[in-house]
Amino acid sequence: MTTIRIGRRAALAAGVAALASPAVVRAQADPIKLATLTPLTGAGGPYGPVMAKAAASVVEEVNKAGGVLGRRVVLVSEDDQTNPEAAVRAARKLIDVDKVSAIMGTWASSVTTAVAPLCWESKTFLCTVSGADSITLLPHQGFLIRTQPNSKLQVTRVGEFILSLGAKKAFTMIPQTPFTQSTFDILNQVLPKGGCTHQSLIYDDKKTTYRTEVDQALRTSPDVILANGYTPDTVVLLKDLYRAGFKGKVLGFAYSINQKLVDQVGQPEVVEGVYTFAPSPAEGSSAFEKAKAASGSANPDPYTCQVYDHINLVLMAMANGKAATGEAIKENIRKATVSGGKIVDNAVDGIKEIMAGGKVDYAGASGPCDFDEKGDILDCKFRYDQIKAGKFTLVKIA
Amino acid sequence: MLSYLLFIATIGGIYGLLALSLNLIWGGVGMVNLGLAGFFAVGAYASALLTTIGHAPIPAGWLMALVAGGFAGLVVTLSTTRLREDYLAIVTLGFAEAVRLIASNEIWLTRGTDGISGIPGPWKRALGPDFNAVYFLIVVLALLVVFFLMRRIDRSPYGRALRAIREDAQVAQVAGKPVLRFKTEAFVLSAAIAGLAGALYGHFTSYIAPDMFLPLITVYIFLAVASGGTGRPAGALVGAYMVMTLLESSRFFVEWIPGVTAVQRAALKELLIAVALIVVLRLKPSGILPERMPPAPRPS
């Protein structure tokens, strides 16, 4: 009997002590856990580290301002190794051991598709930057959003850009990816409308030379080639195109043709005049400036901007839902971008406004961040660059 | 935490099946099979396709995985009867790559790099959160059956003949052992087990894609068998769980190191795994549980 009474007293005393102590101490006792699952090694290795860093800086800012719902936020960063098998193990650890309420920043489409079922089964929210159309068609019950425009939207814009270059014969060279078939289908629709023929070939992205592929492409005498691979294979492909004496225009996605590619190629004449294309971050917006500071990079790539938006949206969703669960994030993620609300560019200001009973309209670093019911982004700008003397020069943002 | 441990123990069990498969062919007959990931993939795809597109019950999928894995093994052995050692290793490596390329390019059958999602798990809806525990038991059961089968082979005259072929195929041939038949049978059995492991993996995680069957997984299993003890089923099993423990525990280990960035942690994790394996093989060159040669029976 006595032992029980002491137990109750102790519990009461502990409870009183906890309530009486300053909010900071309570916040530290019971933190909210969130995670990034970005590629720190493997093919996505150039992007993941900066993405994780941007998210960590946002969390640091929010903690300095007192956290969310009076609780501190802890961000756990795991490596998905750009490999779905390893990613599943890492996600399992985040969900079961760390008990995070949201996972952000999955990059490769195969990784996102592998991790998504674990998330919706455990009611963990997933924010991704993968582009494959099939992802938002998974039965995710609302536990998934993506800030990357789907491949239909992207490839349609690419097709329009190819036409604007005055192309009559376009050729696409692409490895086998989740968006390969849809790229062909969309280009075969868009290009003929502008009087341009389209041919294509699929190559193996792990080869060390593409001489035969290049010969095959050049036999059709194309005036525009769309080089639609990842960085390592595109390095080889561009060199082989140059060696084969291709004089037409080359166009590629900025996720593969980037500064790293230019450095790896090492010969400015190989990449001279190459056009690049990317979903554009909202450059010039105040959130973009914030993302610059958070990532410590003067020119953050679209994925970094998107992860900056993920973490801000998730934090504000928790504030709106007055709870830190995946369920609360799912119910409230779209309430962080209510039109007519106060326009904010970071979670600290947003949480302050929400706590004061107001509504917020988050204007993100990657764009407006409005999602349809499947979790796809509604609108996004695209940016076109051209490499001139080894430098990326802006052609247009539209 | 418990469901995480069960998850890891289940994946460890699947690695264990792969290690037993490799141990039979590499430790037993001395044939280097670098195509393990290929047989793993064949089994995973066979079962996933039969149960999703064919709507067959899950046990039928597992049976199909055994058959498909074994058949792939038969094709590989019969087409490589004249190859030994390095040459066989190269062909098997090529086989695994071919399987991966077929899986990513024959979209009508395999859905390409999108992979196959929504692979059913046994009683998954009814079990809810207990699914991991039940599936763990299923994998353990499969593992035990295969383990005792392997040990039986290891200690039988049949296993002795396999070892004789490993030591010197020519001598075995002279002694009247049908070398080709022994090799084919062992390879088919080994490939079938790898196929079964693939099927168990697919129905557990509900999703497979060609990227999951990279040569990296073959490397993990070679490490497991080499550090556990080549030529002894128990060694392969211990090695598989050791590799899995290293892969996962290093996550928690590096979290305690202060002042490193996420990228450095990821690199440190890989480094730790490498160092641990080097240490094991330095201290125990023939593995944790080295092969035991039973004395030859006395002539009666």
XYZ file of C-alpha atoms in Angstrom:
698
model
C 0.000 0.000 0.000
C 2.646 2.463 1.100
C 4.696 1.899 -2.017
C 1.731 2.747 -4.184
C 1.107 5.984 -2.301
C 4.739 7.038 -2.688
C 4.514 6.186 -6.388
C 1.501 8.466 -6.797
C 3.109 11.238 -4.830
C 6.278 10.982 -6.862
C 4.297 11.056 -10.070
C 2.345 14.089 -8.894
C 5.494 15.876 -7.823
C 7.138 15.128 -11.148
C 4.102 16.394 -13.006
C 3.962 19.622 -11.007
C 7.670 20.129 -11.461
C 7.350 19.631 -15.190
C 4.488 22.120 -15.448
C 6.265 24.648 -13.294
C 9.496 24.488 -15.226
C 10.072 26.893 -18.114
C 8.681 25.943 -21.495
C 12.147 25.343 -22.892
C 12.788 22.473 -20.472
C 9.460 20.857 -21.306
C 10.122 21.289 -24.991
C 13.424 19.515 -24.662
C 11.857 16.677 -22.732
C 9.511 15.695 -25.532
C 10.746 16.704 -28.959
C 8.899 16.398 -32.257
C 10.809 14.155 -34.647
C 11.019 14.685 -38.392
C 13.339 13.105 -40.939
C 15.047 13.692 -44.234
C 15.729 10.636 -46.378
C 17.913 12.040 -49.146
C 20.600 10.401 -51.273
C 23.903 11.134 -49.516
C 25.740 8.481 -51.560
C 25.047 6.929 -54.987
C 23.744 8.630 -58.155
C 21.865 11.294 -56.180
C 24.943 12.048 -54.066
C 25.474 15.536 -55.568
C 22.040 16.694 -54.313
C 21.145 14.963 -51.058
C 23.705 16.585 -48.743
C 22.612 20.145 -49.607
C 18.971 19.123 -49.285
C 19.567 17.703 -45.798
C 21.484 20.826 -44.816
C 18.698 23.183 -45.913
C 16.144 21.249 -43.868
C 18.433 21.212 -40.828
C 18.895 25.003 -40.966
C 15.133 25.573 -41.042
C 14.691 23.332 -38.002
C 17.437 25.231 -36.198
C 15.697 28.562 -36.882
C 12.357 27.236 -35.668
C 13.929 25.847 -32.495
C 15.597 29.195 -31.788
C 12.169 30.808 -32.003
C 10.718 28.363 -29.474
C 9.832 25.329 -31.610
C 6.341 24.230 -32.664
C 3.442 23.736 -30.235
C 5.886 24.538 -27.440
C 8.053 21.558 -28.373
C 11.536 21.358 -29.802
C 11.970 19.818 -33.255
C 14.602 17.150 -33.885
C 15.579 16.360 -37.472
C 17.033 12.917 -38.199
C 18.925 12.563 -41.497
C 19.307 9.135 -43.091
C 20.968 8.145 -46.363
C 18.817 6.370 -48.968
C 21.986 5.422 -50.937
C 19.900 6.088 -54.117
C 18.928 2.423 -53.737
C 15.395 1.243 -52.908
C 16.591 -1.798 -50.925
C 18.742 0.316 -48.603
C 16.105 3.060 -48.496
C 13.464 0.658 -47.199
C 15.726 -0.356 -44.301
C 16.525 3.276 -43.496
C 12.834 4.255 -43.639
C 11.901 1.364 -41.360
C 14.400 2.665 -38.814
C 13.033 6.221 -39.072
C 9.443 5.042 -38.649
C 9.855 2.370 -35.967
C 12.800 3.568 -33.904
C 12.812 7.348 -34.277
C 9.021 7.445 -34.693
C 9.177 10.448 -37.007
C 5.909 11.985 -38.173
C 7.183 12.984 -41.623
C 9.890 11.883 -44.060
C 11.064 14.471 -46.569
C 13.225 14.668 -49.659
C 13.150 11.185 -51.271
C 14.780 11.769 -54.647
C 14.880 8.740 -56.987
C 11.453 7.583 -58.154
C 12.195 3.937 -57.335
C 13.163 4.921 -53.778
C 9.961 6.907 -53.312
C 7.827 4.047 -54.666
C 9.534 1.595 -52.296
C 9.254 3.831 -49.217
C 5.705 5.115 -49.816
C 3.848 1.946 -48.663
C 5.749 1.930 -45.343
C 4.723 5.551 -44.845
C 1.022 5.268 -45.534
C 0.729 2.017 -43.572
C 2.304 3.657 -40.507
C 0.530 7.017 -41.054
C 3.817 8.819 -41.621
C 3.713 11.773 -44.002
C 5.968 11.661 -47.084
C 7.178 14.665 -49.103
C 9.072 13.820 -52.275
C 10.904 15.469 -55.166
C 10.593 12.447 -57.532
C 8.990 13.072 -60.913
C 7.522 9.719 -62.073
C 3.802 10.029 -62.828
C 3.053 6.678 -61.187
C 3.959 7.939 -57.700
C 0.915 10.077 -56.980
C -1.263 7.310 -58.437
C -0.257 4.941 -55.610
C -3.000 4.334 -53.014
C -1.329 6.719 -50.556
C -4.525 7.889 -48.793
C -3.297 11.468 -48.765
C -0.037 10.746 -46.921
C 2.096 11.965 -49.854
C 2.785 15.232 -51.620
C 5.353 16.064 -54.234
C 6.746 19.452 -55.158
C 8.284 18.265 -58.421
C 6.028 18.793 -61.446
C 5.084 15.402 -62.919
C 6.724 14.269 -66.119
C 3.683 15.085 -68.260
C 3.915 18.780 -67.391
C 7.718 18.800 -67.724
C 7.989 16.954 -71.031
C 5.213 19.006 -72.629
C 7.225 22.140 -71.863
C 10.394 20.511 -73.216
C 8.566 19.693 -76.439
C 7.366 23.275 -76.773
C 10.885 24.522 -76.202
C 12.300 22.169 -78.864
C 9.767 23.609 -81.314
C 10.742 27.152 -80.316
C 14.337 26.294 -81.326
C 13.007 25.758 -84.850
C 13.620 21.993 -84.860
C 12.460 19.883 -87.800
C 13.996 16.547 -86.768
C 14.358 15.880 -83.064
C 16.032 12.844 -81.524
C 15.766 11.702 -77.890
C 18.496 9.644 -76.165
C 17.413 8.363 -72.779
C 18.184 5.498 -70.380
C 15.411 3.246 -69.127
C 13.707 5.136 -66.268
C 10.162 5.332 -64.892
C 9.515 8.316 -67.175
C 11.091 6.969 -70.400
C 7.894 5.684 -72.002
C 5.829 8.729 -71.045
C 8.565 11.007 -72.420
C 8.296 9.269 -75.806
C 4.502 9.331 -75.796
C 4.277 13.020 -74.941
C 6.987 14.135 -77.381
C 5.367 12.059 -80.142
C 2.203 14.060 -79.520
C 3.668 17.541 -79.045
C 6.404 17.667 -81.696
C 4.439 16.638 -84.846
C 1.937 19.431 -84.099
C 4.747 21.929 -84.677
C 5.926 20.186 -87.852
C 8.853 18.344 -86.237
C 9.517 14.615 -86.565
C 10.704 12.677 -83.539
C 12.834 9.566 -83.162
C 14.387 8.058 -80.080
C 16.560 5.338 -78.589
C 16.993 3.872 -75.116
C 20.541 3.308 -73.874
C 22.050 1.502 -70.905
C 23.090 4.151 -68.389
C 26.024 2.114 -67.043
C 28.030 1.898 -70.264
C 31.390 3.635 -70.666
C 30.952 4.672 -74.290
C 27.965 5.578 -76.454
C 29.672 5.618 -79.808
C 27.245 3.136 -81.420
C 24.226 4.913 -79.936
C 25.498 8.261 -81.217
C 26.071 6.802 -84.699
C 22.563 5.412 -84.674
C 21.140 8.823 -83.713
C 23.202 10.755 -86.257
C 22.098 8.470 -89.114
C 18.695 10.181 -88.864
C 20.451 13.594 -89.225
C 18.636 15.314 -86.368
C 18.884 19.070 -85.752
C 18.055 18.830 -82.026
C 19.096 16.049 -79.657
C 17.435 15.705 -76.266
C 20.019 14.119 -73.914
C 17.753 12.935 -71.159
C 19.963 10.899 -68.794
C 21.617 11.430 -65.426
C 24.946 13.219 -64.902
C 27.422 10.278 -65.187
C 26.072 8.904 -68.474
C 25.393 12.352 -69.940
C 29.090 13.244 -69.470
C 30.025 10.316 -71.710
C 27.201 10.967 -74.158
C 28.075 14.652 -74.694
C 31.731 13.793 -75.300
C 30.789 11.142 -77.845
C 28.400 13.553 -79.598
C 31.195 16.119 -79.817
C 33.687 13.556 -81.140
C 31.185 12.443 -83.761
C 31.059 16.046 -84.964
C 27.409 16.733 -84.185
C 26.648 20.342 -85.172
C 22.990 20.632 -84.133
C 21.530 21.765 -80.837
C 21.678 19.699 -77.653
C 19.139 20.039 -74.881
C 19.030 18.350 -71.478
C 17.525 18.540 -68.016
C 19.396 20.696 -65.511
C 19.431 17.855 -62.985
C 21.986 16.109 -65.164
C 23.604 18.954 -67.114
C 24.849 21.075 -64.231
C 28.086 22.683 -63.067
C 29.377 19.260 -61.947
C 28.904 17.913 -65.453
C 30.763 20.876 -66.958
C 33.631 20.282 -64.517
C 33.724 16.551 -65.219
C 33.705 16.998 -68.985
C 36.634 19.377 -68.581
C 36.517 20.631 -72.190
C 34.404 23.797 -72.591
C 33.948 23.229 -76.332
C 32.078 19.959 -75.672
C 29.318 21.644 -73.702
C 29.316 24.987 -75.541
C 25.813 26.015 -76.571
C 24.035 23.172 -74.754
C 20.581 24.162 -73.516
C 19.344 23.108 -70.105
C 15.862 22.996 -68.756
C 14.501 22.753 -65.207
C 11.453 23.391 -63.129
C 12.440 26.799 -61.855
C 12.699 27.752 -58.238
C 10.847 31.004 -57.547
C 14.003 33.006 -58.137
C 13.905 36.513 -56.777
C 11.236 35.576 -54.235
C 12.010 36.149 -50.572
C 11.655 32.419 -49.846
C 14.333 31.708 -52.457
C 16.660 34.116 -50.660
C 15.900 32.262 -47.416
C 16.611 28.916 -49.092
C 19.933 30.328 -50.306
C 20.898 31.180 -46.743
C 19.610 27.859 -45.369
C 21.544 25.771 -47.874
C 24.674 27.932 -47.802
C 24.669 27.901 -51.602
C 24.515 30.954 -53.879
C 22.473 29.067 -56.435
C 20.434 26.323 -54.723
C 19.139 23.651 -57.118
C 15.392 22.988 -57.456
C 15.504 19.977 -55.100
C 17.046 22.013 -52.292
C 14.352 24.657 -52.742
C 11.708 21.938 -52.676
C 13.015 20.395 -49.458
C 13.133 23.893 -47.949
C 9.418 24.069 -48.763
C 8.709 20.547 -47.441
C 10.012 21.277 -43.976
C 8.271 24.668 -43.775
C 4.954 23.226 -44.940
C 5.171 20.305 -42.521
C 5.989 22.542 -39.533
C 3.129 24.915 -40.326
C 0.746 21.981 -40.878
C 1.541 20.733 -37.375
C 0.902 24.215 -35.959
C -2.422 24.383 -37.827
C -3.432 20.912 -36.661
C -2.302 21.467 -33.059
C -0.680 18.026 -33.160
C 2.607 16.575 -34.340
C 1.329 13.336 -35.906
C 1.491 12.276 -39.539
C -2.304 12.308 -39.550
C -2.350 15.971 -38.459
C 0.155 16.881 -41.185
C -1.968 15.094 -43.789
C -5.124 16.952 -42.716
C -3.459 20.365 -42.579
C -0.720 20.422 -45.220
C -2.966 22.342 -47.640
C -3.954 24.867 -44.936
C -0.481 26.400 -45.044
C -1.268 27.892 -48.459
C -4.724 29.390 -47.956
C -5.355 32.191 -50.435
C -6.136 35.404 -48.617
C -3.985 34.411 -45.651
C -0.949 36.345 -44.539
C 1.865 35.806 -47.025
C 4.915 34.265 -45.328
C 8.179 32.799 -46.625
C 9.306 30.758 -43.611
C 7.881 28.583 -40.845
C 8.933 30.863 -37.961
C 6.685 33.707 -39.174
C 4.017 31.232 -40.257
C 3.826 29.482 -36.893
C 3.641 32.857 -35.109
C 0.718 33.903 -37.283
C -1.083 30.563 -36.887
C -0.623 30.604 -33.125
C -2.109 34.103 -33.062
C -5.179 32.612 -34.756
C -4.466 33.886 -38.276
C -4.261 32.135 -41.640
C -1.124 31.930 -43.743
C -0.384 31.711 -47.445
C 3.106 30.267 -47.785
C 4.948 31.434 -50.897
C 7.688 28.847 -51.298
C 11.192 28.805 -52.715
C 10.165 26.289 -55.406
C 6.847 27.965 -56.257
C 3.375 28.525 -54.846
C 3.118 24.999 -53.287
C -0.557 24.364 -54.069
C -1.419 20.661 -54.397
C -4.301 18.815 -56.046
C -6.093 15.976 -54.246
C -3.583 13.377 -55.553
C -0.688 15.342 -54.069
C 0.654 16.760 -57.337
C 1.858 20.346 -57.554
C -0.559 22.528 -59.538
C 1.690 25.161 -60.992
C 5.360 25.650 -61.551
C 7.644 27.855 -63.600
C 10.399 26.506 -65.846
C 13.790 27.918 -66.477
C 15.902 27.633 -69.658
C 19.660 28.198 -69.688
C 22.396 27.942 -72.269
C 26.048 27.173 -71.588
C 28.253 29.932 -72.982
C 32.025 29.752 -72.418
C 31.540 27.250 -69.606
C 28.944 29.406 -67.804
C 25.214 28.891 -67.496
C 23.461 31.932 -68.902
C 19.742 32.434 -68.504
C 17.658 32.263 -71.673
C 14.257 32.712 -70.060
C 12.023 31.777 -67.160
C 8.473 30.987 -68.236
C 11.557 -0.581 -31.866
C 10.244 -4.155 -31.812
C 8.742 -3.961 -35.275
C 12.012 -2.506 -36.579
C 13.970 -5.394 -35.056
C 11.522 -7.889 -36.540
C 11.870 -6.188 -39.918
C 15.657 -6.372 -39.778
C 15.574 -9.970 -38.530
C 13.322 -10.876 -41.465
C 15.570 -9.210 -44.036
C 18.500 -10.893 -42.252
C 16.731 -14.238 -42.693
C 16.352 -13.573 -46.408
C 20.057 -12.728 -46.602
C 20.595 -15.989 -44.686
C 18.787 -17.963 -47.400
C 20.967 -16.286 -50.022
C 24.075 -17.104 -47.995
C 23.029 -20.767 -47.723
C 22.456 -20.791 -51.470
C 25.887 -19.338 -52.145
C 27.535 -21.595 -49.590
C 26.211 -24.704 -51.326
C 27.637 -23.715 -54.684
C 30.769 -21.800 -53.661
C 31.662 -23.487 -50.393
C 30.422 -26.916 -51.490
C 31.345 -27.331 -55.157
C 33.752 -24.405 -55.483
C 31.849 -22.751 -58.343
C 31.961 -18.949 -58.081
C 28.464 -17.629 -58.679
C 28.594 -13.839 -59.041
C 25.069 -13.914 -60.434
C 23.314 -14.477 -57.136
C 21.385 -11.196 -57.422
C 20.100 -12.405 -60.805
C 18.560 -15.593 -59.378
C 17.226 -13.529 -56.471
C 15.539 -11.244 -59.024
C 14.180 -14.130 -61.116
C 12.447 -15.574 -58.045
C 11.128 -12.200 -56.910
C 9.686 -11.392 -60.335
C 8.262 -14.879 -60.910
C 6.315 -14.813 -57.680
C 5.294 -11.153 -57.930
C 3.963 -11.563 -61.479
C 2.105 -14.777 -60.725
C 0.377 -13.309 -57.656
C -0.387 -9.813 -59.008
C -1.181 -10.323 -62.694
C -2.054 -14.018 -62.374
C -3.949 -13.564 -59.062
C -2.553 -16.897 -57.886
C -2.332 -17.636 -54.142
C 0.941 -16.643 -52.463
C 2.237 -20.223 -51.829
C 1.869 -20.868 -55.572
C 4.038 -17.807 -56.127
C 6.707 -19.187 -53.806
C 6.610 -22.544 -55.565
C 6.905 -20.735 -58.895
C 9.935 -18.834 -57.570
C 11.640 -22.124 -56.675
C 10.904 -23.537 -60.128
C 11.890 -20.359 -61.996
C 15.108 -19.951 -59.993
C 15.999 -23.595 -60.528
C 15.245 -23.391 -64.235
C 17.426 -20.297 -64.616
C 20.161 -22.195 -62.759
C 19.790 -25.142 -65.157
C 20.095 -22.877 -68.187
C 23.178 -21.173 -66.772
C 24.974 -24.435 -65.862
C 24.184 -26.221 -69.083
C 25.350 -23.256 -71.135
C 28.592 -23.005 -69.171
C 29.599 -26.668 -68.836
C 33.034 -25.965 -70.275
C 33.785 -22.944 -68.084
C 35.524 -23.022 -64.758
C 36.609 -20.575 -62.062
C 37.074 -17.002 -63.330
C 35.330 -17.667 -66.615
C 32.276 -19.053 -64.893
C 32.296 -16.067 -62.513
C 32.259 -13.649 -65.450
C 29.377 -15.432 -67.161
C 27.284 -15.532 -63.996
C 27.926 -11.828 -63.412
C 26.741 -11.226 -66.962
C 23.668 -13.314 -66.283
C 22.678 -11.129 -63.313
C 23.147 -7.956 -65.349
C 21.100 -9.446 -68.193
C 18.262 -10.227 -65.778
C 18.343 -6.660 -64.450
C 18.333 -5.188 -67.967
C 15.457 -7.417 -69.050
C 13.540 -6.392 -65.930
C 14.055 -2.700 -66.712
C 13.358 -2.889 -70.450
C 10.621 -5.496 -70.991
C 7.976 -3.116 -69.740
C 5.013 -5.171 -71.006
C 5.967 -7.926 -68.559
C 7.846 -6.344 -65.662
C 6.534 -2.742 -65.726
C 10.132 -1.630 -66.294
C 11.876 0.663 -63.846
C 8.518 1.598 -62.278
C 8.747 -1.801 -60.634
C 5.845 -3.907 -59.388
C 4.033 -2.414 -56.413
C 1.164 -3.814 -54.385
C 2.561 -7.362 -54.140
C 0.252 -9.128 -51.643
C 1.561 -10.321 -48.280
C 0.033 -13.363 -46.538
C -2.970 -12.282 -44.365
C -1.573 -8.751 -44.448
C -4.868 -6.916 -43.994
C -6.154 -9.205 -41.240
C -2.887 -9.109 -39.300
C -2.303 -5.350 -39.397
C 0.725 -4.466 -37.282
C 1.353 -8.143 -36.429
C 2.246 -8.828 -40.054
C 5.962 -8.312 -39.436
C 5.978 -10.886 -36.632
C 4.092 -13.523 -38.621
C 6.218 -12.963 -41.705
C 9.335 -13.272 -39.576
C 8.140 -16.701 -38.453
C 7.478 -17.730 -42.059
C 11.002 -16.692 -43.069
C 12.513 -18.462 -40.055
C 10.607 -21.611 -40.979
C 11.894 -21.469 -44.572
C 15.374 -20.754 -43.272
C 15.300 -23.735 -40.891
C 14.048 -26.124 -43.570
C 16.767 -25.006 -45.980
C 19.398 -25.016 -43.232
C 18.703 -28.609 -42.181
C 18.582 -29.693 -45.805
C 21.988 -28.092 -46.367
C 23.426 -29.702 -43.259
C 22.069 -33.059 -44.315
C 23.745 -32.647 -47.720
C 26.931 -31.421 -46.078
C 27.248 -34.579 -43.956
C 26.049 -37.098 -46.518
C 28.121 -39.027 -49.055
C 26.571 -36.696 -51.632
C 28.174 -33.702 -49.909
C 31.471 -35.547 -49.776
C 31.313 -36.072 -53.518
C 30.640 -32.347 -54.010
C 33.685 -31.501 -51.919
C 35.774 -33.952 -53.893
C 34.772 -32.098 -57.056
C 35.686 -28.795 -55.407
C 39.143 -30.074 -54.462
C 39.878 -31.653 -57.819
C 37.230 -32.327 -60.434
C 39.534 -34.522 -62.472
C 40.274 -36.867 -59.601
C 36.571 -37.098 -58.822
C 35.882 -37.942 -62.456
C 38.533 -40.655 -62.409
C 36.989 -42.029 -59.226
C 33.787 -42.529 -61.204
C 31.762 -39.535 -60.003
C 29.564 -37.975 -62.705
C 30.969 -34.462 -62.230
C 28.657 -32.626 -64.607
C 25.549 -34.140 -63.036
C 26.704 -33.233 -59.528
C 27.536 -29.680 -60.558
C 24.239 -29.194 -62.360
C 22.178 -30.542 -59.476
C 23.971 -28.402 -56.917
C 23.699 -25.279 -59.064
C 19.994 -25.798 -59.729
C 19.279 -26.336 -56.042
C 21.317 -23.278 -55.105
C 19.568 -21.109 -57.696
C 16.163 -22.347 -56.550
C 16.928 -21.295 -52.965
C 18.017 -17.849 -54.160
C 14.762 -17.637 -56.114
C 12.765 -18.495 -53.014
C 14.622 -15.774 -51.093
C 13.620 -13.289 -53.807
C 9.968 -14.260 -53.557
C 10.010 -13.962 -49.765
C 11.554 -10.501 -50.125
C 8.970 -9.275 -52.642
C 5.945 -10.368 -50.619
C 7.434 -8.821 -47.493
C 8.181 -5.305 -48.791
C 5.281 -5.359 -51.331
C 7.421 -3.655 -53.982
C 10.238 -4.761 -56.279
C 12.146 -2.824 -58.928
C 15.208 -3.649 -61.062
C 17.343 -1.269 -58.962
C 16.982 -3.598 -55.975
C 18.958 -6.337 -57.676
C 22.254 -4.562 -58.204
C 25.512 -6.563 -57.841
C 25.907 -4.913 -54.403
C 23.637 -7.538 -52.878
C 25.853 -10.322 -54.285
C 28.831 -8.601 -52.675
C 27.065 -8.492 -49.298
C 26.347 -12.214 -49.486
C 29.932 -13.063 -50.495
C 31.089 -11.049 -47.484
C 28.624 -12.916 -45.300
C 29.767 -16.352 -46.432
C 33.471 -15.470 -46.366
C 33.356 -13.994 -42.863
C 30.962 -16.589 -41.489
C 32.891 -19.566 -42.787
C 32.932 -20.965 -46.315
C 31.776 -24.537 -46.658
C 29.694 -24.751 -43.512
C 25.948 -23.944 -43.519
C 25.996 -22.640 -39.935
C 28.856 -20.327 -40.874
C 26.912 -18.892 -43.810
C 23.935 -18.257 -41.564
C 26.003 -16.566 -38.856
C 27.766 -14.493 -41.515
C 24.481 -13.297 -43.029
C 23.171 -12.097 -39.691
C 26.525 -10.537 -38.893
C 26.522 -8.505 -42.124
C 22.932 -7.394 -41.501
C 23.770 -6.431 -37.898
C 26.764 -4.427 -39.117
C 24.722 -2.672 -41.821
C 22.032 -1.626 -39.372
C 23.855 -1.091 -36.070
C 26.355 1.240 -37.740
C 23.415 3.651 -38.271
C 23.011 4.080 -34.524
C 26.722 4.069 -33.891
C 27.482 7.044 -36.116
C 24.621 9.049 -34.595
C 26.665 9.251 -31.397
C 29.656 10.821 -33.089
C 29.410 14.570 -32.496
C 30.347 17.306 -34.928
C 30.022 15.456 -38.229
C 27.632 16.331 -41.042
C 25.063 13.940 -42.475
C 27.313 13.170 -45.459
C 30.293 12.413 -43.255
C 28.076 10.148 -41.153
C 26.996 8.240 -44.274
C 30.643 7.820 -45.282
C 31.680 6.826 -41.748
C 28.957 4.198 -41.705
C 30.362 2.522 -44.819
C 33.874 2.808 -43.397
C 32.843 1.165 -40.123
C 31.312 -1.798 -41.968
C 34.461 -2.249 -44.029
C 36.763 -2.048 -40.996
C 34.665 -4.521 -39.012
C 34.767 -7.054 -41.845
C 38.507 -6.640 -42.293
C 39.023 -7.186 -38.572
C 36.923 -10.366 -38.619
C 38.823 -11.806 -41.554
C 42.174 -10.745 -40.065
C 41.489 -12.532 -36.791
C 39.648 -15.492 -38.325
C 40.887 -15.978 -41.874
C 38.665 -18.971 -42.529
C 35.575 -17.367 -41.023
C 33.892 -17.390 -37.646
C 32.760 -20.999 -38.026
C 35.353 -22.644 -40.291
C 34.612 -25.728 -42.333
C 34.930 -29.051 -40.544
C 36.073 -31.999 -42.565
C 34.436 -35.143 -41.233
C 36.803 -38.113 -41.283
C 36.196 -40.534 -44.105
C 34.185 -43.603 -43.045
C 36.244 -46.750 -42.510
C 35.904 -49.328 -45.226
C 33.754 -52.123 -43.900
